[in-house]
GROMACS .gro file of C-alpha atoms in nm:
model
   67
    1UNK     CA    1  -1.577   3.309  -4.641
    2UNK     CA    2  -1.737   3.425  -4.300
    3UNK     CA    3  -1.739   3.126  -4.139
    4UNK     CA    4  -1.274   3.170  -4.134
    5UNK     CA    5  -1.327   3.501  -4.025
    6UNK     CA    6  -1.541   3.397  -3.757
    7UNK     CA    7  -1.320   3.099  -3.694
    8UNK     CA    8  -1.032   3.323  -3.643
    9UNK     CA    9  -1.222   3.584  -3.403
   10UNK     CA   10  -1.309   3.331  -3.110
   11UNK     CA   11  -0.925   3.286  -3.005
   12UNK     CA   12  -0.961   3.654  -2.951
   13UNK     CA   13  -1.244   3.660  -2.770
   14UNK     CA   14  -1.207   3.377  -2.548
   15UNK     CA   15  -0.864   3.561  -2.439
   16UNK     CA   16  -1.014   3.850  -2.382
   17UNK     CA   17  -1.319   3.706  -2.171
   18UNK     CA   18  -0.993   3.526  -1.937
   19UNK     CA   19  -0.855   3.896  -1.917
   20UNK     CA   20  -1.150   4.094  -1.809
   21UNK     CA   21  -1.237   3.727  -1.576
   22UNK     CA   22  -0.893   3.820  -1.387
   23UNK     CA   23  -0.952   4.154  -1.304
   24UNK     CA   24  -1.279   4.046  -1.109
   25UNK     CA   25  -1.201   4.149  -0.734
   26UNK     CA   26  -1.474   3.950  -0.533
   27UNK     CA   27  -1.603   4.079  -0.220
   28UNK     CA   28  -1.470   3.972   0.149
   29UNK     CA   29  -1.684   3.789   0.365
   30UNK     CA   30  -1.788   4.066   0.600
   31UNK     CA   31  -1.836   4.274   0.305
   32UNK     CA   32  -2.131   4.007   0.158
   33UNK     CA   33  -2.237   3.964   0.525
   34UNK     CA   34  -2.288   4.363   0.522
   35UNK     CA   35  -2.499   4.420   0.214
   36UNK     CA   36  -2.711   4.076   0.289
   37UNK     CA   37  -2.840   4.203   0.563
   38UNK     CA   38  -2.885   4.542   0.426
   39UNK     CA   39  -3.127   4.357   0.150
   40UNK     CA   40  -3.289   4.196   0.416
   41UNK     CA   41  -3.364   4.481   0.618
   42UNK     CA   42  -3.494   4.691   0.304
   43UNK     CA   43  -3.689   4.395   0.211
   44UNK     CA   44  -3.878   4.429   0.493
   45UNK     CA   45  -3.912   4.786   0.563
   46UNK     CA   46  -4.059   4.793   0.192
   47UNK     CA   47  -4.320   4.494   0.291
   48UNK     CA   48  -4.417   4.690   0.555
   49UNK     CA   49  -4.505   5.022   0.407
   50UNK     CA   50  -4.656   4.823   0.112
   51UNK     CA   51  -4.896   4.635   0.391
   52UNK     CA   52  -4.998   4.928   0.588
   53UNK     CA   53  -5.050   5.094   0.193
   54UNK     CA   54  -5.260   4.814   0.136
   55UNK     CA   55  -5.430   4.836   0.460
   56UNK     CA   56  -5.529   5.149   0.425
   57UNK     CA   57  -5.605   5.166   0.076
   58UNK     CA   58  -5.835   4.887   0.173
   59UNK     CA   59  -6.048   5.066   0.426
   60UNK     CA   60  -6.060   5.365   0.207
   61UNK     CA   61  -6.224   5.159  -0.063
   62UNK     CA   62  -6.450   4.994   0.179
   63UNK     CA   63  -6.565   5.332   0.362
   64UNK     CA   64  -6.623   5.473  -0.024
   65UNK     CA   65  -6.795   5.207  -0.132
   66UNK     CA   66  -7.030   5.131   0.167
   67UNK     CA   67  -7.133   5.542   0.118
   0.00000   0.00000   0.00000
């Protein structure tokens, strides 16, 4: 008995997955090119700060321990 019900439900879906697929509006090419090099450039802003945190959390544990 569930397995018609279930049967009859994947028509539906599948149509409405195609529907919602359609109104997908991609990004241009300068609009990618834009935000990939925005990730790039916060990727390494934030590897920087997270070195020099390291850094100096580094020589804070070496000056505590050698106390």
């Amino acid at each position: 008995m569930g397995e018609s019900a279930e049967k009859q439900a994947r028509p539906g879906f599948f149509k409405g997955l195609k529907a919602e697929f359609k109104k997908i509006t991609w990004p241009d090419r300068q609009a990618t090119l834009k935000q990939s090099i925005a990730v790039v450039v916060i990727s390494v802003v934030v590897g920087v700060i997270i070195a020099i945190l390291d850094y100096v959390i580094k020589y804070g544990v070496n000056f505590m321990t050698s106390i």
